Tab-separated table of C-alpha atoms and ligand atoms in Angstrom:
chain	number	residue	atom	x	y	z
A	1060	MET	CA	-178.228	19.639	-1.398
A	1061	ILE	CA	-177.374	16.381	-3.192
A	1062	TYR	CA	-180.442	14.894	-4.870
A	1063	ASN	CA	-179.237	11.489	-6.043
A	1064	ASN	CA	-176.102	9.379	-6.157
A	1065	ILE	CA	-174.626	10.790	-9.368
A	1066	ASP	CA	-171.128	12.043	-8.665
A	1067	PHE	CA	-170.602	15.066	-10.904
A	1068	ASN	CA	-167.031	15.505	-9.689
A	1069	ASN	CA	-164.521	15.069	-12.523
A	1070	LYS	CA	-167.365	15.399	-15.029
A	1071	THR	CA	-167.619	18.066	-17.680
A	1072	ILE	CA	-170.928	19.877	-17.563
A	1073	LEU	CA	-172.113	22.229	-20.269
A	1074	ILE	CA	-174.826	24.732	-19.387
A	1075	THR	CA	-176.255	26.622	-22.334
A	1076	GLY	CA	-177.981	29.777	-21.169
A	1077	GLY	CA	-175.780	29.622	-18.089
A	1078	ALA	CA	-175.800	33.400	-17.631
A	1079	GLY	CA	-179.574	33.363	-17.269
A	1080	PHE	CA	-181.829	32.608	-14.329
A	1081	ILE	CA	-182.024	28.828	-14.228
A	1082	GLY	CA	-178.685	28.239	-15.949
A	1083	SER	CA	-176.683	30.337	-13.493
A	1084	ASN	CA	-178.344	28.589	-10.559
A	1085	LEU	CA	-177.279	25.278	-12.096
A	1086	ALA	CA	-173.716	26.565	-12.521
A	1087	PHE	CA	-173.478	27.494	-8.847
A	1088	TYR	CA	-175.181	24.280	-7.809
A	1089	PHE	CA	-172.370	22.241	-9.355
A	1090	GLN	CA	-169.651	24.581	-8.131
A	1091	GLU	CA	-170.887	24.325	-4.562
A	1092	ASN	CA	-171.816	20.663	-4.404
A	1093	PHE	CA	-169.278	19.143	-6.794
A	1094	PRO	CA	-166.164	21.333	-6.567
A	1095	ASN	CA	-164.216	19.016	-8.853
A	1096	SER	CA	-166.717	19.212	-11.669
A	1097	LYS	CA	-165.745	21.195	-14.743
A	1098	VAL	CA	-168.577	23.559	-15.560
A	1099	ILE	CA	-168.821	25.427	-18.841
A	1100	VAL	CA	-171.317	28.224	-19.277
A	1101	PHE	CA	-172.218	28.965	-22.900
A	1102	ASP	CA	-174.357	32.062	-23.335
A	1103	CYS	CA	-174.613	34.977	-25.762
A	1104	PHE	CA	-175.276	37.343	-22.842
A	1105	ARG	CA	-177.334	40.477	-23.435
A	1106	SER	CA	-176.687	42.857	-26.281
A	1107	ASP	CA	-178.298	46.184	-27.020
A	1108	GLU	CA	-180.920	44.487	-29.154
A	1109	ILE	CA	-184.494	45.056	-28.015
A	1110	PHE	CA	-187.613	43.277	-29.235
A	1111	PRO	CA	-190.642	45.365	-30.293
A	1112	ASN	CA	-192.244	44.494	-26.927
A	1113	GLY	CA	-189.495	46.555	-25.264
A	1114	ASN	CA	-187.727	43.563	-23.726
A	1115	GLN	CA	-184.131	42.535	-24.254
A	1116	LYS	CA	-183.438	39.958	-26.954
A	1117	SER	CA	-181.517	37.833	-24.465
A	1118	PHE	CA	-181.390	38.199	-20.726
A	1119	GLY	CA	-178.025	36.690	-19.799
A	1120	HIS	CA	-176.139	38.976	-17.414
A	1121	PHE	CA	-172.624	38.788	-16.015
A	1122	LYS	CA	-173.955	39.713	-12.591
A	1123	ASN	CA	-175.633	36.312	-12.404
A	1124	LEU	CA	-172.189	34.739	-12.617
A	1125	ILE	CA	-170.170	36.784	-10.139
A	1126	GLY	CA	-168.295	34.229	-8.033
A	1127	PHE	CA	-168.553	31.509	-10.661
A	1128	LYS	CA	-165.142	29.902	-11.142
A	1129	GLY	CA	-165.824	27.705	-14.160
A	1130	GLU	CA	-165.356	28.473	-17.815
A	1131	VAL	CA	-167.492	31.017	-19.619
A	1132	ILE	CA	-167.909	31.043	-23.376
A	1133	CYS	CA	-169.760	33.920	-24.948
A	1134	GLY	CA	-171.414	32.280	-27.907
A	1135	ASN	CA	-174.644	32.103	-29.789
A	1136	ILE	CA	-176.377	28.737	-30.147
A	1137	ASN	CA	-177.510	29.896	-33.596
A	1138	ASN	CA	-173.912	30.246	-34.745
A	1139	ILE	CA	-172.227	27.025	-35.853
A	1140	ASP	CA	-168.774	28.583	-35.465
A	1141	ASP	CA	-169.525	29.475	-31.865
A	1142	LEU	CA	-170.726	25.939	-31.225
A	1143	LYS	CA	-167.473	24.595	-32.676
A	1144	ARG	CA	-165.693	25.961	-29.618
A	1145	LEU	CA	-167.359	23.127	-27.738
A	1146	ASN	CA	-165.277	20.646	-29.764
A	1147	ASN	CA	-162.477	21.385	-27.298
A	1148	TYR	CA	-164.305	19.511	-24.557
A	1149	LYS	CA	-165.512	16.014	-23.796
A	1150	ILE	CA	-168.921	16.811	-22.380
A	1151	ASP	CA	-170.584	14.396	-19.956
A	1152	PHE	CA	-173.747	16.323	-19.110
A	1153	MET	CA	-175.483	19.051	-21.045
A	1154	PHE	CA	-178.168	21.269	-19.510
A	1155	HIS	CA	-179.723	23.177	-22.349
A	1156	GLN	CA	-181.393	26.309	-20.997
A	1157	ALA	CA	-180.541	28.848	-23.705
A	1158	ALA	CA	-183.620	30.127	-25.447
A	1159	ILE	CA	-185.666	33.137	-26.212
A	1160	SER	CA	-187.500	32.736	-22.937
A	1161	ASP	CA	-189.879	35.670	-23.396
A	1162	THR	CA	-193.365	34.265	-23.998
A	1163	ARG	CA	-194.485	37.567	-25.520
A	1164	VAL	CA	-192.116	37.608	-28.464
A	1165	TYR	CA	-194.012	37.087	-31.691
A	1166	ASP	CA	-191.160	37.164	-34.236
A	1167	GLN	CA	-191.565	33.542	-35.228
A	1168	GLU	CA	-188.408	33.335	-37.320
A	1169	ILE	CA	-186.037	34.301	-34.524
A	1170	ILE	CA	-187.876	32.141	-31.990
A	1171	PHE	CA	-187.821	29.014	-34.097
A	1172	LYS	CA	-184.231	29.530	-35.188
A	1173	THR	CA	-183.077	30.011	-31.625
A	1174	ASN	CA	-185.231	27.525	-29.783
A	1175	VAL	CA	-185.715	24.832	-32.419
A	1176	ASN	CA	-182.938	24.773	-35.041
A	1177	SER	CA	-180.175	24.996	-32.476
A	1178	PHE	CA	-181.701	22.081	-30.591
A	1179	TYR	CA	-180.807	19.764	-33.471
A	1180	ASP	CA	-177.206	20.965	-33.264
A	1181	LEU	CA	-177.033	20.538	-29.512
A	1182	LEU	CA	-178.539	17.058	-29.678
A	1183	ALA	CA	-175.860	16.149	-32.223
A	1184	ILE	CA	-173.160	17.509	-29.905
A	1185	ALA	CA	-174.625	15.494	-27.028
A	1186	LYS	CA	-174.655	12.384	-29.204
A	1187	ASN	CA	-171.049	12.839	-30.345
A	1188	ASN	CA	-169.973	13.272	-26.734
A	1189	GLN	CA	-172.187	10.455	-25.439
A	1190	ALA	CA	-173.483	13.098	-23.050
A	1191	VAL	CA	-176.702	13.121	-21.080
A	1192	ILE	CA	-178.877	16.002	-22.281
A	1193	VAL	CA	-181.527	17.652	-20.141
A	1194	TYR	CA	-183.300	20.534	-21.844
A	1195	ALA	CA	-185.818	23.176	-20.835
A	1196	SER	CA	-189.285	22.772	-22.237
A	1197	SER	CA	-192.164	24.785	-20.815
A	1198	ALA	CA	-195.679	24.795	-19.412
A	1199	ALA	CA	-196.378	27.254	-22.224
A	1200	THR	CA	-196.718	24.186	-24.457
A	1201	TYR	CA	-200.140	23.659	-22.836
A	1202	GLY	CA	-201.635	26.992	-23.826
A	1203	ARG	CA	-205.076	27.182	-22.261
A	1204	GLN	CA	-205.525	23.454	-21.710
A	1205	PRO	CA	-207.537	22.836	-18.529
A	1206	SER	CA	-205.849	21.796	-15.296
A	1207	PRO	CA	-204.176	19.578	-14.483
A	1208	GLN	CA	-201.870	20.028	-17.478
A	1209	THR	CA	-200.668	16.595	-18.511
A	1210	VAL	CA	-197.774	15.672	-20.789
A	1211	GLY	CA	-199.204	14.639	-24.146
A	1212	ASN	CA	-202.099	17.125	-24.031
A	1213	GLU	CA	-200.312	20.209	-25.319
A	1214	SER	CA	-201.963	22.993	-27.268
A	1215	PRO	CA	-199.558	25.941	-27.496
A	1216	GLU	CA	-201.034	29.381	-28.030
A	1217	ASN	CA	-197.958	31.437	-28.856
A	1218	PRO	CA	-194.764	30.998	-30.901
A	1219	TYR	CA	-192.701	30.451	-27.767
A	1220	GLY	CA	-194.985	27.642	-26.560
A	1221	TYR	CA	-194.966	26.097	-30.008
A	1222	SER	CA	-191.152	26.241	-30.164
A	1223	LYS	CA	-190.942	24.262	-26.931
A	1224	TYR	CA	-193.577	21.850	-28.218
A	1225	LEU	CA	-191.445	21.301	-31.323
A	1226	MET	CA	-188.400	20.664	-29.132
A	1227	ASP	CA	-190.355	17.964	-27.307
A	1228	GLN	CA	-191.319	16.295	-30.597
A	1229	ILE	CA	-187.698	16.434	-31.762
A	1230	ALA	CA	-186.559	14.950	-28.440
A	1231	TYR	CA	-189.022	12.050	-28.646
A	1232	LYS	CA	-187.905	11.235	-32.175
A	1233	TYR	CA	-184.202	11.585	-31.368
A	1234	SER	CA	-184.671	9.414	-28.331
A	1235	ASN	CA	-186.354	6.678	-30.392
A	1236	GLU	CA	-183.609	6.819	-32.982
A	1237	ASN	CA	-180.858	6.856	-30.346
A	1238	PRO	CA	-182.087	4.643	-27.525
A	1239	GLU	CA	-178.634	4.567	-25.935
A	1240	MET	CA	-178.888	8.291	-25.192
A	1241	THR	CA	-180.367	9.928	-22.106
A	1242	ILE	CA	-182.627	12.769	-23.288
A	1243	VAL	CA	-185.039	14.434	-20.905
A	1244	GLY	CA	-187.221	17.505	-21.363
A	1245	LEU	CA	-188.510	19.448	-18.375
A	1246	LYS	CA	-191.639	21.525	-18.670
A	1247	PHE	CA	-191.075	24.196	-16.083
A	1248	PHE	CA	-194.152	25.941	-14.728
A	1249	ASN	CA	-193.778	29.388	-13.070
A	1250	VAL	CA	-190.273	29.432	-11.674
A	1251	TYR	CA	-189.265	32.037	-9.079
A	1252	GLY	CA	-186.203	32.682	-6.960
A	1253	PRO	CA	-182.784	34.325	-6.906
A	1254	GLY	CA	-181.225	34.963	-10.314
A	1255	GLU	CA	-184.294	36.162	-12.159
A	1256	TYR	CA	-183.935	39.910	-11.647
A	1257	TYR	CA	-182.224	40.559	-14.972
A	1258	LYS	CA	-185.190	39.109	-16.839
A	1259	GLY	CA	-186.874	42.455	-16.287
A	1260	LYS	CA	-190.581	42.427	-17.017
A	1261	THR	CA	-190.466	38.695	-17.663
A	1262	SER	CA	-189.241	37.917	-14.154
A	1263	SER	CA	-191.699	36.292	-11.785
A	1264	VAL	CA	-194.541	38.068	-10.088
A	1265	VAL	CA	-192.814	37.335	-6.772
A	1266	ILE	CA	-189.933	39.737	-7.338
A	1267	GLN	CA	-192.030	42.266	-9.268
A	1268	LEU	CA	-194.645	42.550	-6.519
A	1269	GLY	CA	-191.891	42.463	-3.908
A	1270	HIS	CA	-190.307	45.540	-5.426
A	1271	GLN	CA	-193.640	47.326	-5.732
A	1272	ILE	CA	-194.206	46.785	-2.034
A	1273	LEU	CA	-190.676	47.955	-1.225
A	1274	ASN	CA	-191.509	51.097	-3.219
A	1275	GLY	CA	-194.313	51.681	-0.717
A	1276	LYS	CA	-196.998	50.836	-3.247
A	1277	ALA	CA	-199.875	48.415	-2.808
A	1278	PRO	CA	-199.294	45.313	-4.938
A	1279	ARG	CA	-200.982	45.765	-8.318
A	1280	LEU	CA	-203.152	42.766	-9.155
A	1281	PHE	CA	-205.874	41.868	-11.598
A	1282	GLU	CA	-209.342	41.897	-10.070
A	1283	GLY	CA	-210.198	38.419	-8.835
A	1284	SER	CA	-206.573	37.520	-8.197
A	1285	ASP	CA	-207.612	35.255	-5.371
A	1286	LYS	CA	-209.093	33.060	-8.099
A	1287	ILE	CA	-206.227	33.198	-10.575
A	1288	PHE	CA	-203.936	30.274	-9.891
A	1289	ARG	CA	-200.490	29.331	-11.101
A	1290	ASP	CA	-198.247	26.441	-10.298
A	1291	PHE	CA	-195.327	28.405	-8.829
A	1292	ILE	CA	-192.167	26.377	-8.432
A	1293	ASN	CA	-189.088	27.408	-6.490
A	1294	ILE	CA	-185.718	27.445	-8.236
A	1295	LYS	CA	-184.379	24.864	-5.741
A	1296	ASP	CA	-186.972	22.362	-6.879
A	1297	VAL	CA	-186.106	23.171	-10.490
A	1298	LEU	CA	-182.488	22.290	-9.685
A	1299	GLN	CA	-183.687	19.083	-8.093
A	1300	ALA	CA	-185.601	18.190	-11.273
A	1301	ASN	CA	-182.583	18.875	-13.489
A	1302	ILE	CA	-180.315	16.687	-11.372
A	1303	LYS	CA	-182.818	13.847	-11.136
A	1304	ALA	CA	-183.446	14.081	-14.880
A	1305	CYS	CA	-179.850	12.923	-15.437
A	1306	ASN	CA	-180.824	9.496	-14.250
A	1307	PRO	CA	-184.405	8.916	-15.417
A	1308	LYS	CA	-186.243	5.620	-15.328
A	1309	GLN	CA	-187.027	6.427	-18.918
A	1310	ASN	CA	-186.410	9.200	-21.395
A	1311	GLY	CA	-189.298	11.576	-21.858
A	1312	VAL	CA	-190.752	14.966	-21.180
A	1313	TYR	CA	-191.792	15.747	-17.634
A	1314	ASN	CA	-193.704	18.471	-15.834
A	1315	VAL	CA	-191.849	20.475	-13.218
A	1316	GLY	CA	-194.343	22.156	-10.945
A	1317	THR	CA	-195.595	21.509	-7.436
A	1318	GLY	CA	-198.992	20.166	-8.454
A	1319	ASN	CA	-200.311	22.598	-5.836
A	1320	PRO	CA	-201.334	25.849	-7.554
A	1321	ARG	CA	-201.518	29.079	-5.590
A	1322	SER	CA	-203.181	32.384	-6.328
A	1323	PHE	CA	-201.564	35.700	-7.211
A	1324	GLN	CA	-203.293	37.049	-4.121
A	1325	ASP	CA	-201.439	34.470	-2.018
A	1326	ILE	CA	-198.137	35.798	-3.364
A	1327	ALA	CA	-199.030	39.395	-2.541
A	1328	ASP	CA	-200.242	38.418	0.931
A	1329	ILE	CA	-197.158	36.346	1.754
A	1330	LEU	CA	-194.886	39.150	0.546
A	1331	GLN	CA	-196.678	41.736	2.665
A	1332	LYS	CA	-196.460	39.470	5.690
A	1333	GLU	CA	-192.736	38.862	5.185
A	1334	LEU	CA	-191.996	42.523	4.437
A	1335	GLY	CA	-194.100	43.668	7.398
A	1336	THR	CA	-196.398	45.899	5.353
A	1337	ASP	CA	-200.148	46.408	5.201
A	1338	LEU	CA	-200.593	48.393	2.020
A	1339	GLY	CA	-203.799	46.779	0.794
A	1340	ASN	CA	-204.095	45.891	-2.889
A	1341	ASP	CA	-204.311	47.911	-6.062
A	1342	TYR	CA	-206.770	45.987	-8.225
A	1343	ILE	CA	-206.965	46.688	-11.943
A	1344	SER	CA	-209.249	45.117	-14.493
A	1345	ASN	CA	-207.814	42.257	-16.501
A	1346	PRO	CA	-207.503	43.340	-20.150
A	1347	TYR	CA	-207.138	39.773	-21.461
A	1348	ASP	CA	-210.372	37.924	-22.180
A	1349	ASP	CA	-208.493	34.698	-22.939
A	1350	TYR	CA	-206.416	34.755	-19.756
A	1351	GLN	CA	-205.333	31.411	-18.323
A	1352	VAL	CA	-206.811	31.391	-14.822
A	1353	HIS	CA	-205.541	28.052	-13.564
A	1354	THR	CA	-202.389	26.067	-14.120
A	1355	GLN	CA	-201.511	22.931	-12.224
A	1356	ALA	CA	-198.818	20.512	-13.237
A	1357	ASP	CA	-199.716	16.857	-13.316
A	1358	ILE	CA	-196.451	15.595	-11.870
A	1359	SER	CA	-197.397	11.920	-11.597
A	1360	SER	CA	-194.973	10.796	-14.317
A	1361	SER	CA	-192.229	13.091	-12.947
A	1362	ILE	CA	-192.623	11.385	-9.569
A	1363	ILE	CA	-192.475	7.898	-11.085
A	1364	ASN	CA	-189.747	8.363	-13.678
A	1365	LEU	CA	-187.563	11.052	-12.114
A	1366	SER	CA	-188.342	10.515	-8.407
A	1367	PHE	CA	-189.088	14.243	-8.449
A	1368	LYS	CA	-190.581	15.533	-5.217
A	1369	PRO	CA	-191.074	19.288	-4.825
A	1370	ILE	CA	-190.153	20.295	-1.309
A	1371	VAL	CA	-190.198	24.091	-1.090
A	1372	SER	CA	-193.566	25.585	-0.137
A	1373	LEU	CA	-194.499	29.009	-1.479
A	1374	GLU	CA	-194.319	30.422	2.055
A	1375	GLN	CA	-190.816	29.038	2.626
A	1376	GLY	CA	-189.605	29.956	-0.874
A	1377	ILE	CA	-190.703	33.583	-0.551
A	1378	LYS	CA	-189.371	33.880	3.001
A	1379	GLU	CA	-185.933	32.674	1.909
A	1380	TYR	CA	-186.041	34.959	-1.141
A	1381	ILE	CA	-186.764	38.185	0.783
A	1382	PRO	CA	-183.117	39.206	1.459
A	1383	GLU	CA	-182.331	38.893	-2.262
A	1384	ILE	CA	-185.479	40.833	-3.222
A	1385	LYS	CA	-184.357	43.570	-0.826
A	1386	ARG	CA	-180.768	43.502	-2.099
A	1387	LEU	CA	-181.911	44.045	-5.681
A	1388	HIS	CA	-184.461	46.705	-4.879
A	1389	GLY	CA	-183.519	49.700	-7.013
A	1390	ALA	CA	-180.560	47.904	-8.652
A	1391	ASN	CA	-179.794	48.827	-12.251
A	1392	PRO	CA	-181.837	46.306	-14.278
A	1393	SER	CA	-179.852	46.613	-17.501
B	240	NAD	N1	-188.229	30.793	-15.705
B	240	NAD	C1	-189.356	30.160	-16.004
B	240	NAD	O1	-190.375	30.363	-15.325
B	240	NAD	C2	-189.408	29.192	-17.155
B	240	NAD	C3	-190.619	28.508	-17.379
B	240	NAD	C4	-190.677	27.622	-18.436
B	240	NAD	C5	-189.574	27.385	-19.227
B	240	NAD	N2	-188.425	28.068	-19.016
B	240	NAD	C6	-187.272	27.801	-19.897
B	240	NAD	O2	-186.150	27.524	-19.106
B	240	NAD	C7	-184.968	28.002	-19.732
B	240	NAD	C8	-184.243	28.956	-18.827
B	240	NAD	O3	-185.126	30.010	-18.505
B	240	NAD	P1	-184.690	31.245	-17.653
B	240	NAD	O4	-185.867	31.664	-16.856
B	240	NAD	O5	-183.416	30.949	-16.985
B	240	NAD	O6	-184.506	32.330	-18.810
B	240	NAD	P2	-183.310	33.335	-19.101
B	240	NAD	O7	-183.772	34.185	-20.219
B	240	NAD	O8	-182.869	33.974	-17.844
B	240	NAD	O9	-182.143	32.361	-19.596
B	240	NAD	C9	-181.946	32.040	-20.938
B	240	NAD	C10	-180.503	32.307	-21.260
B	240	NAD	O10	-180.281	31.947	-22.622
B	240	NAD	C11	-179.431	32.911	-23.184
B	240	NAD	N3	-179.659	32.926	-24.625
B	240	NAD	C12	-180.742	33.384	-25.284
B	240	NAD	N4	-180.578	33.251	-26.604
B	240	NAD	C13	-179.344	32.690	-26.770
B	240	NAD	C14	-178.594	32.327	-27.901
B	240	NAD	N5	-179.071	32.514	-29.132
B	240	NAD	N6	-177.368	31.794	-27.736
B	240	NAD	C15	-176.856	31.625	-26.489
B	240	NAD	N7	-177.528	31.951	-25.372
B	240	NAD	C16	-178.755	32.482	-25.516
B	240	NAD	C17	-179.821	34.231	-22.536
B	240	NAD	O11	-178.779	35.192	-22.619
B	240	NAD	C18	-180.106	33.784	-21.129
B	240	NAD	O12	-178.964	33.895	-20.326
B	240	NAD	C19	-185.409	28.655	-21.036
B	240	NAD	O13	-185.262	27.717	-22.069
B	240	NAD	C20	-186.871	28.962	-20.784
B	240	NAD	O14	-187.598	29.006	-21.979
B	240	NAD	C21	-188.312	28.969	-17.986
């Protein structure tokens, strides 16, 4: 799918975090739609390092890149020497996805070094190359702000959310100081779709519940899940937002959601329908008293300034995802 009239053929495209969920989808998007583009994936991939919460320190996985024909650089955005490898290229577009993406990491030093410090370096690289830079911000910047979450009304509740909030502030300032640059931040809401499996416990509820059902178990949900809403956004619409962000009416930070929140119960019900099961539900009490029960992206400025228009419904997105959920059922997650 081509989303605007930018011709990425003969352009050099850097994707940081390109071995991860969104980054690898971007890499294949360019490979398939712009076969003469030069795509560089820069990612530290996963190591044996584990955070105290039991999750991997980084989720990049070679299996997300099987079939990718572009260049792959294993490098750490925190390492200036690794970043120097990028001096060999004249970059036209940079999609900065690399981050500690786990919202439940509380080691503030590693989060801010990875998500914030490196952003300064990548902005400088974009500036030197006169490259467009589109970076991943997050709905986590809103914390428990009431719906609809609107850009400018952030109140992050965890280090991850604050790191993305800081990135937005840096981007605004950099943009003011360098008005000739194109700098766009995208606040992704709950993204789901192929490529997320290797995020383990931080992958979306869609694949996690899908695998529970394929295990013959009733989907495990918090009590009242029909009243717990999230703005789930399909990976295809996230690609659309990234492409359209390359040609914004104005620099800025934009929400990437559907504006149409759906409940966790909806997800479980759609999955059971598509998988042909009738296992009921396994309700458990919600241990969090400060749980966010409703997110909904205000996408008005994304529509105006990016011409962003989400097109994949939850029903369609899950239906199309089912073969991949089945393929990965029981696959080695590490
Ligand atoms: N998936 C979502 O629902 C969602 C929602 C909001 C924001 N985001 C943001 O979007 C971006 C992409 O998310 P994702 O879901 O693809 O996550 P992901 O964890 O799959 O991808 C991040 C990639 O960055 C790489 N990485 C991590 N630290 C690195 C480092 N120091 N140097 C080089 N590479 C490093 C990882 O190996 C991984 O491949 C992230 O910035 C994330 O915070 C994602």
